[in-house]
PDB file of C-alpha atoms in Angstrom:
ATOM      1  CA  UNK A   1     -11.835  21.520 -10.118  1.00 48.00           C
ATOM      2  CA  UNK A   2     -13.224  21.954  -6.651  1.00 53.00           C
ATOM      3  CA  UNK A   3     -12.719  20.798  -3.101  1.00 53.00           C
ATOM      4  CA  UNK A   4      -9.648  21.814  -1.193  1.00 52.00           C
ATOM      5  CA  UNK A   5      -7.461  20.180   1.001  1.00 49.00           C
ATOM      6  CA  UNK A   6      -4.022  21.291   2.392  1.00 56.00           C
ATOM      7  CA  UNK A   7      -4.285  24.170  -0.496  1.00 57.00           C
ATOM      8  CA  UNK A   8      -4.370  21.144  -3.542  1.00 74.00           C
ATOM      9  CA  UNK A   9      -7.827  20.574  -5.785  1.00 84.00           C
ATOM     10  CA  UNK A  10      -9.310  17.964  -7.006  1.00 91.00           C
ATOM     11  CA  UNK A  11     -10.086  17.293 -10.324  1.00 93.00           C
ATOM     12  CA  UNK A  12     -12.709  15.078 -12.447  1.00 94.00           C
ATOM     13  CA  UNK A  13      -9.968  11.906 -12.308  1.00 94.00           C
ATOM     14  CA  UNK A  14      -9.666  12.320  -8.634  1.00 95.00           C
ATOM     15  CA  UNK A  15     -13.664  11.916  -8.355  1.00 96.00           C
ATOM     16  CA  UNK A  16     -13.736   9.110 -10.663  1.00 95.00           C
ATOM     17  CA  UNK A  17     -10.160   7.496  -8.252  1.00 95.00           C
ATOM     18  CA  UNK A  18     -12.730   7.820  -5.200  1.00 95.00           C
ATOM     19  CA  UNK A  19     -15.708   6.041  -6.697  1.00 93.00           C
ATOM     20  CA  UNK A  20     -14.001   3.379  -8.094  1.00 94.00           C
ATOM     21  CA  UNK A  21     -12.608   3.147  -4.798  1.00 93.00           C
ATOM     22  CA  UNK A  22     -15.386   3.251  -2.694  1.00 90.00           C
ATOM     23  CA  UNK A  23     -17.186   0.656  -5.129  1.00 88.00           C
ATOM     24  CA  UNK A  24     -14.198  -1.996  -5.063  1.00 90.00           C
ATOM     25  CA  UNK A  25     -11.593  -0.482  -2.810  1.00 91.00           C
ATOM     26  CA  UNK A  26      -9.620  -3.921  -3.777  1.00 92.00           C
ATOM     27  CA  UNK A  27      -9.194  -3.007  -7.381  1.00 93.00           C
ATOM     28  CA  UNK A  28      -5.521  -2.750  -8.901  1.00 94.00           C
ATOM     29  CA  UNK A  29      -3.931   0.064  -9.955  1.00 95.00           C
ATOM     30  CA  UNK A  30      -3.611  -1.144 -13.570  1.00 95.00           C
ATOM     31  CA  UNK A  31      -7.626  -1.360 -13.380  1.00 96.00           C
ATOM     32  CA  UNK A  32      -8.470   1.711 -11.549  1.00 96.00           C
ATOM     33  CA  UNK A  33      -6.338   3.333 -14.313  1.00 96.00           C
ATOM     34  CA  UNK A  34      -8.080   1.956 -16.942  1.00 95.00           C
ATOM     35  CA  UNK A  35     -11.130   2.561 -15.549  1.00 95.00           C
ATOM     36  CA  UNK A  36     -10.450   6.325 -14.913  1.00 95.00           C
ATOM     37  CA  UNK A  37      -8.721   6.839 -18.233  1.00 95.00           C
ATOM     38  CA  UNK A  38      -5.159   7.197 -17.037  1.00 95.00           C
ATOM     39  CA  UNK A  39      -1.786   5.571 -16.910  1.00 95.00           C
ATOM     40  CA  UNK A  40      -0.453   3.443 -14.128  1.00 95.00           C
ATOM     41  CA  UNK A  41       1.727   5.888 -13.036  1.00 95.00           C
ATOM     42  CA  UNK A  42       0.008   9.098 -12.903  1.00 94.00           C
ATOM     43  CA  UNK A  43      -3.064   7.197 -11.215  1.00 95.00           C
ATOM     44  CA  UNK A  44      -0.884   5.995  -8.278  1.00 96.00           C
ATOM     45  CA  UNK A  45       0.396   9.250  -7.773  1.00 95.00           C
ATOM     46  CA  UNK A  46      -2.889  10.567  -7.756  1.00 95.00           C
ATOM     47  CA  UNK A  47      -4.391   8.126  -5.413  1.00 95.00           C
ATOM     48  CA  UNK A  48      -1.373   8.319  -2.914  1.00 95.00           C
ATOM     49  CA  UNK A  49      -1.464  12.267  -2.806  1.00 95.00           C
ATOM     50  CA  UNK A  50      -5.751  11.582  -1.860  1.00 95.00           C
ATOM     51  CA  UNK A  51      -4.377   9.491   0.558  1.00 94.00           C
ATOM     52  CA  UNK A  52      -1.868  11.842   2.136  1.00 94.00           C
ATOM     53  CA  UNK A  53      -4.430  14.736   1.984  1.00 93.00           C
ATOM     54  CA  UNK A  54      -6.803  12.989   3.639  1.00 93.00           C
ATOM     55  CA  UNK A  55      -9.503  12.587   1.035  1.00 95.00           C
ATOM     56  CA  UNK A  56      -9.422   8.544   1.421  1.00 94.00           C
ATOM     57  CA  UNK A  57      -8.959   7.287   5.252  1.00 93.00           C
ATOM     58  CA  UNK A  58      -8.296   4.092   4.478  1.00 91.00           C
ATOM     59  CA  UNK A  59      -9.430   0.450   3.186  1.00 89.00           C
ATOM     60  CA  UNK A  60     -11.118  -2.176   4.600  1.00 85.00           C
ATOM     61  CA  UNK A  61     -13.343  -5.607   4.486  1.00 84.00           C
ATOM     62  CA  UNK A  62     -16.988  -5.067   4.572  1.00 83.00           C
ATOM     63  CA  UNK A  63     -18.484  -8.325   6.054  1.00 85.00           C
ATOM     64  CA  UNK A  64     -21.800 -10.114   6.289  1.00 86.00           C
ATOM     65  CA  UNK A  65     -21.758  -9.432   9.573  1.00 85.00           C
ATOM     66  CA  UNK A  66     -24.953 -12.333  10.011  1.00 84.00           C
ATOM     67  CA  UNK A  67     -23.238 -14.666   8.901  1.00 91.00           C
ATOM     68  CA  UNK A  68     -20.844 -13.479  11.998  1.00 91.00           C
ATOM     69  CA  UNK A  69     -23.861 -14.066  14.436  1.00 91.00           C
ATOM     70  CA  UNK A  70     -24.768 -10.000  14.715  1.00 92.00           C
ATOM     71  CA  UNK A  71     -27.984 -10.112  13.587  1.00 91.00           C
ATOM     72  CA  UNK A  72     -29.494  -7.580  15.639  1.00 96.00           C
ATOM     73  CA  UNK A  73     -29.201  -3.855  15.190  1.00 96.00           C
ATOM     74  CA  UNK A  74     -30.703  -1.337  17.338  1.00 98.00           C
ATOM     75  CA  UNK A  75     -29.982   2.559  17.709  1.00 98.00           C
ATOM     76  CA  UNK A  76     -29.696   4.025  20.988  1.00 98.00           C
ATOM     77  CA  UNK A  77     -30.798   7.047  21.468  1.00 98.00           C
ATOM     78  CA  UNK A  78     -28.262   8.867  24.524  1.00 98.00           C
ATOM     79  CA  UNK A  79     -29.219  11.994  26.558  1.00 98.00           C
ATOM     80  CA  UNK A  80     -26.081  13.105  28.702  1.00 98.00           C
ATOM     81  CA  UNK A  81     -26.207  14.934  32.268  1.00 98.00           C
ATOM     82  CA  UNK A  82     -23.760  17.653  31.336  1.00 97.00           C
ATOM     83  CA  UNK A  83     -22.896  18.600  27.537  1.00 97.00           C
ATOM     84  CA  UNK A  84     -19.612  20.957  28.459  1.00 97.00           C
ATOM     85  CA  UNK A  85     -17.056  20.098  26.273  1.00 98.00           C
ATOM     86  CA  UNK A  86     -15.070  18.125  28.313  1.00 98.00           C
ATOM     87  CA  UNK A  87     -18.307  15.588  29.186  1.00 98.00           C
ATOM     88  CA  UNK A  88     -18.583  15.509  25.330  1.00 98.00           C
ATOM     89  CA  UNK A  89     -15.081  14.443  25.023  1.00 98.00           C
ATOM     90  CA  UNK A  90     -15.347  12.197  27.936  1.00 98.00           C
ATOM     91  CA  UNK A  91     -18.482  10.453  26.496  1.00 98.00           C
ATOM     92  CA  UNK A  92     -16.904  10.503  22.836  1.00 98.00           C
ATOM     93  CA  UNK A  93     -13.350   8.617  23.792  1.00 98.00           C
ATOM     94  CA  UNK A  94     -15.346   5.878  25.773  1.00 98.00           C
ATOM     95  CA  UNK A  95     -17.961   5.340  22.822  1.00 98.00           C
ATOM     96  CA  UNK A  96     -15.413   4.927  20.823  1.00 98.00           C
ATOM     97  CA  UNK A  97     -13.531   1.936  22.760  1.00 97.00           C
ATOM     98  CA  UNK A  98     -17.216   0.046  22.878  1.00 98.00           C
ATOM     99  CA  UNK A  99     -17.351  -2.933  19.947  1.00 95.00           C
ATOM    100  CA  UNK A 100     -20.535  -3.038  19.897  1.00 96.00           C
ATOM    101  CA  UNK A 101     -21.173   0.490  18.956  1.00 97.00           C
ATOM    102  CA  UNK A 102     -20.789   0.427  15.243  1.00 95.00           C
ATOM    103  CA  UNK A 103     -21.562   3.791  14.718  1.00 96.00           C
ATOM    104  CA  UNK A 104     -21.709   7.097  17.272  1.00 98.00           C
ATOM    105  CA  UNK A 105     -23.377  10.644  15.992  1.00 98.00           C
ATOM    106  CA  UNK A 106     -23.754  13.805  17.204  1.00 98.00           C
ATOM    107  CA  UNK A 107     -27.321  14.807  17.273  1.00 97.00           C
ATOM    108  CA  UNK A 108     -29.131  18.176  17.834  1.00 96.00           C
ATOM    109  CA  UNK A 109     -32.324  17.767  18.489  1.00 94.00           C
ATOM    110  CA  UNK A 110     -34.354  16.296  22.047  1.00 96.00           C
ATOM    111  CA  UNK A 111     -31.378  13.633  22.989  1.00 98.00           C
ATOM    112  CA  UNK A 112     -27.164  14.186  22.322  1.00 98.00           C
ATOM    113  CA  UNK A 113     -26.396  10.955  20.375  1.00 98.00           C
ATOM    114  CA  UNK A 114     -27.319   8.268  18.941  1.00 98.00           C
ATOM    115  CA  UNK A 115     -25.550   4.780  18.432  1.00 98.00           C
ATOM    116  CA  UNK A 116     -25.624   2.114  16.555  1.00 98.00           C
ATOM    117  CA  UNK A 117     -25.450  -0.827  18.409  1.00 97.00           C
ATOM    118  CA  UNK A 118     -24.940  -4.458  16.792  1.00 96.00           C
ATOM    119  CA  UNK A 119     -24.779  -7.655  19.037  1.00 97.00           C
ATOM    120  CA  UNK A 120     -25.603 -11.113  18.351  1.00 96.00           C
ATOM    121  CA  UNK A 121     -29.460 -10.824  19.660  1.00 96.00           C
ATOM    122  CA  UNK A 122     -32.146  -8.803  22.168  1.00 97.00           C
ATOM    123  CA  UNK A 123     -30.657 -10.402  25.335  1.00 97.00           C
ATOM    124  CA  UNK A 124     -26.694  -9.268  24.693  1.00 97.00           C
ATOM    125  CA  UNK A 125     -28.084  -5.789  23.637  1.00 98.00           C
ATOM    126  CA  UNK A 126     -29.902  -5.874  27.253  1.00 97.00           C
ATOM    127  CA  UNK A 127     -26.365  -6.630  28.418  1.00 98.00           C
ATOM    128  CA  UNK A 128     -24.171  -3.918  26.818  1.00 98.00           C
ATOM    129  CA  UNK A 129     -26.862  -1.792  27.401  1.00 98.00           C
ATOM    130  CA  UNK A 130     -27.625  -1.905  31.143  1.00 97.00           C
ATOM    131  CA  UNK A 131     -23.333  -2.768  31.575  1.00 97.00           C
ATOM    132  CA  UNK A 132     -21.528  -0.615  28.794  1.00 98.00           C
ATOM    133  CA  UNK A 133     -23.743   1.948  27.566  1.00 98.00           C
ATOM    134  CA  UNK A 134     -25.403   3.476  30.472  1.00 97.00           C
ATOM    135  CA  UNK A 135     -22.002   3.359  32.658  1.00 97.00           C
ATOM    136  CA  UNK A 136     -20.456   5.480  29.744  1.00 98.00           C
ATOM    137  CA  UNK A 137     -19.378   8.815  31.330  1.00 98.00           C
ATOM    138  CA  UNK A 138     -22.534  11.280  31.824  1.00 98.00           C
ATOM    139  CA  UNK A 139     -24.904   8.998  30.244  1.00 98.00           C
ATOM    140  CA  UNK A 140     -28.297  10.536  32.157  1.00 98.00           C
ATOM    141  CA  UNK A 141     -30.797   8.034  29.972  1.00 98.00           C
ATOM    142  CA  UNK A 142     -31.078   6.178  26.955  1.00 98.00           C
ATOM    143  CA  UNK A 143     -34.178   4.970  24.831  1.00 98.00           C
ATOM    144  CA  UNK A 144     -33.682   1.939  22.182  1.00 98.00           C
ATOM    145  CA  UNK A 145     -35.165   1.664  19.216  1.00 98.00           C
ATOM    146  CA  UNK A 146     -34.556  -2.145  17.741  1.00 97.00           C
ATOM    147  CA  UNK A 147     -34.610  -2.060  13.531  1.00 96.00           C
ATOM    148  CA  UNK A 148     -36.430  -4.886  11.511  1.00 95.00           C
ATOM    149  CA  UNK A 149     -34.833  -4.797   8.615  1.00 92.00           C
ATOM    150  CA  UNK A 150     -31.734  -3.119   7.019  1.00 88.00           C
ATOM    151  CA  UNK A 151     -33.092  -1.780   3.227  1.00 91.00           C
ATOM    152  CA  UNK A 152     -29.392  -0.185   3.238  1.00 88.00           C
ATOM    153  CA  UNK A 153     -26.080  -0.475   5.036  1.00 84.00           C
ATOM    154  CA  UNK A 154     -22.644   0.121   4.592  1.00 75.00           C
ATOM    155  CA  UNK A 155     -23.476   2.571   0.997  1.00 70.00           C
ATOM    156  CA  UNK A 156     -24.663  -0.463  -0.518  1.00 64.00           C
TER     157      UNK A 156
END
Protein backbone atom coordinates (compact mmCIF):
# COMPACT_ATOMS: atom_id res chain seq x y z
CA UNK A 1 0.00 0.00 0.00
CA UNK A 2 1.14 3.56 -0.43
CA UNK A 3 -0.17 7.01 -1.20
CA UNK A 4 -2.37 8.79 1.27
CA UNK A 5 -5.25 10.77 1.02
CA UNK A 6 -7.66 12.02 3.78
CA UNK A 7 -5.69 9.32 6.12
CA UNK A 8 -7.00 6.12 3.57
CA UNK A 9 -4.21 4.04 1.27
CA UNK A 10 -4.26 2.77 -1.71
CA UNK A 11 -3.71 -0.53 -2.63
CA UNK A 12 -2.51 -2.62 -5.87
CA UNK A 13 -6.52 -2.81 -7.09
CA UNK A 14 -6.83 0.86 -6.64
CA UNK A 15 -3.70 1.34 -9.12
CA UNK A 16 -4.96 -1.11 -11.49
CA UNK A 17 -9.01 1.01 -10.99
CA UNK A 18 -6.91 4.21 -12.14
CA UNK A 19 -5.23 2.79 -15.21
CA UNK A 20 -7.98 1.15 -16.52
CA UNK A 21 -9.53 4.35 -16.03
CA UNK A 22 -7.29 6.61 -17.46
CA UNK A 23 -6.96 4.14 -20.57
CA UNK A 24 -10.90 3.89 -21.22
CA UNK A 25 -12.46 6.08 -18.58
CA UNK A 26 -15.88 4.82 -20.42
CA UNK A 27 -15.48 1.25 -19.36
CA UNK A 28 -18.33 -0.46 -17.16
CA UNK A 29 -18.09 -1.44 -13.91
CA UNK A 30 -18.73 -5.13 -14.70
CA UNK A 31 -15.47 -4.73 -17.03
CA UNK A 32 -13.27 -2.69 -14.92
CA UNK A 33 -13.99 -5.48 -12.36
CA UNK A 34 -13.05 -8.07 -14.42
CA UNK A 35 -10.27 -6.48 -15.56
CA UNK A 36 -8.89 -5.68 -12.02
CA UNK A 37 -9.82 -9.06 -10.61
CA UNK A 38 -12.72 -8.05 -8.42
CA UNK A 39 -16.44 -8.20 -8.00
CA UNK A 40 -18.91 -5.61 -9.13
CA UNK A 41 -19.53 -4.51 -5.92
CA UNK A 42 -16.38 -4.11 -4.12
CA UNK A 43 -14.93 -2.36 -7.40
CA UNK A 44 -17.63 0.38 -7.30
CA UNK A 45 -17.02 0.99 -3.87
CA UNK A 46 -13.55 1.26 -4.51
CA UNK A 47 -13.76 3.55 -7.42
CA UNK A 48 -16.39 5.88 -5.68
CA UNK A 49 -14.22 6.21 -2.40
CA UNK A 50 -11.05 7.35 -5.28
CA UNK A 51 -13.50 9.57 -6.35
CA UNK A 52 -14.49 11.14 -3.05
CA UNK A 53 -10.77 11.28 -1.97
CA UNK A 54 -9.83 12.97 -4.74
CA UNK A 55 -7.57 10.50 -6.48
CA UNK A 56 -9.81 10.67 -9.86
CA UNK A 57 -11.17 14.39 -10.74
CA UNK A 58 -13.37 13.41 -13.07
CA UNK A 59 -14.25 11.99 -16.74
CA UNK A 60 -14.33 13.35 -19.88
CA UNK A 61 -14.27 13.17 -23.97
CA UNK A 62 -10.91 13.49 -25.46
CA UNK A 63 -11.50 14.87 -29.04
CA UNK A 64 -9.67 15.19 -32.32
CA UNK A 65 -9.59 18.50 -31.78
CA UNK A 66 -8.47 18.96 -35.94
CA UNK A 67 -11.08 17.63 -36.98
CA UNK A 68 -12.70 20.65 -34.75
CA UNK A 69 -10.65 23.22 -36.90
CA UNK A 70 -7.75 23.77 -33.95
CA UNK A 71 -5.01 22.81 -35.74
CA UNK A 72 -2.54 25.08 -34.45
CA UNK A 73 -0.78 24.82 -31.13
CA UNK A 74 1.67 27.18 -29.84
CA UNK A 75 3.10 27.72 -26.17
CA UNK A 76 3.39 31.06 -24.83
CA UNK A 77 5.89 31.76 -22.88
CA UNK A 78 4.49 34.76 -20.03
CA UNK A 79 6.80 37.02 -17.93
CA UNK A 80 4.58 39.04 -15.35
CA UNK A 81 5.39 42.70 -13.93
CA UNK A 82 4.85 41.78 -10.31
CA UNK A 83 4.91 38.00 -8.99
CA UNK A 84 3.32 38.86 -5.26
CA UNK A 85 0.88 36.49 -4.58
CA UNK A 86 -2.00 38.31 -5.22
CA UNK A 87 -0.69 39.22 -9.11
CA UNK A 88 -0.20 35.39 -9.26
CA UNK A 89 -3.70 34.83 -8.28
CA UNK A 90 -4.89 37.63 -10.37
CA UNK A 91 -3.07 36.27 -13.50
CA UNK A 92 -4.09 32.54 -12.55
CA UNK A 93 -8.17 33.19 -12.26
CA UNK A 94 -8.09 35.13 -15.68
CA UNK A 95 -5.95 32.30 -17.48
CA UNK A 96 -8.16 30.15 -16.43
CA UNK A 97 -11.49 31.81 -17.99
CA UNK A 98 -9.39 32.03 -21.56
CA UNK A 99 -10.64 28.95 -24.10
CA UNK A 100 -8.01 29.07 -25.89
CA UNK A 101 -5.52 28.36 -23.23
CA UNK A 102 -5.60 24.64 -23.02
CA UNK A 103 -3.12 24.34 -20.58
CA UNK A 104 -1.43 27.07 -17.91
CA UNK A 105 1.96 26.08 -15.78
CA UNK A 106 3.87 27.48 -13.33
CA UNK A 107 7.41 27.81 -14.39
CA UNK A 108 10.68 28.65 -12.52
CA UNK A 109 13.11 29.46 -14.58
CA UNK A 110 13.77 33.04 -16.97
CA UNK A 111 9.77 33.67 -17.64
CA UNK A 112 6.56 32.80 -14.91
CA UNK A 113 4.34 30.64 -17.20
CA UNK A 114 3.80 29.11 -19.94
CA UNK A 115 0.49 28.32 -21.94
CA UNK A 116 -0.72 26.31 -24.20
CA UNK A 117 -2.57 27.98 -26.62
CA UNK A 118 -4.81 26.15 -29.39
CA UNK A 119 -6.82 28.20 -32.04
CA UNK A 120 -7.91 27.38 -35.40
CA UNK A 121 -4.61 28.91 -37.23
CA UNK A 122 -1.46 31.67 -37.00
CA UNK A 123 -3.80 34.66 -37.61
CA UNK A 124 -6.49 33.86 -34.52
CA UNK A 125 -3.39 33.07 -32.31
CA UNK A 126 -2.18 36.78 -33.41
CA UNK A 127 -5.65 37.70 -32.18
CA UNK A 128 -5.94 36.13 -28.69
CA UNK A 129 -2.58 36.98 -28.34
CA UNK A 130 -2.28 40.74 -28.90
CA UNK A 131 -6.39 40.89 -27.34
CA UNK A 132 -6.56 38.13 -24.51
CA UNK A 133 -3.23 37.17 -23.51
CA UNK A 134 -1.24 40.24 -23.16
CA UNK A 135 -4.34 42.23 -21.47
CA UNK A 136 -4.29 39.35 -18.81
CA UNK A 137 -3.55 41.05 -15.44
CA UNK A 138 0.38 41.85 -15.05
CA UNK A 139 1.29 40.29 -18.22
CA UNK A 140 4.82 42.47 -18.76
CA UNK A 141 5.77 40.29 -22.18
CA UNK A 142 5.25 37.20 -23.85
CA UNK A 143 7.38 35.19 -26.49
CA UNK A 144 5.55 32.36 -28.75
CA UNK A 145 6.88 29.47 -29.72
CA UNK A 146 4.46 27.76 -32.59
CA UNK A 147 4.87 23.57 -32.48
CA UNK A 148 5.05 21.50 -35.81
CA UNK A 149 3.97 18.53 -34.83
CA UNK A 150 2.37 16.86 -31.73
CA UNK A 151 4.52 13.22 -31.27
CA UNK A 152 2.25 13.11 -27.94
CA UNK A 153 -0.84 14.71 -26.45
CA UNK A 154 -3.39 14.11 -24.10
CA UNK A 155 -1.11 10.70 -22.41
CA UNK A 156 -1.60 9.09 -25.59
Amino acid sequence: MNNTANGREIDQFDHKIIDALVADGRMSITDLAKKVGLSNTPCQVRLKRLIEDGYILGFRAIVDVRKLGKNHVAFTEVKLSDTREHALKAFNIAARKLQEVEECHMIAGAFDYLLKIRTSDIANYRLVLGEKISSLPFVASTSTFVAMEAVKENGA
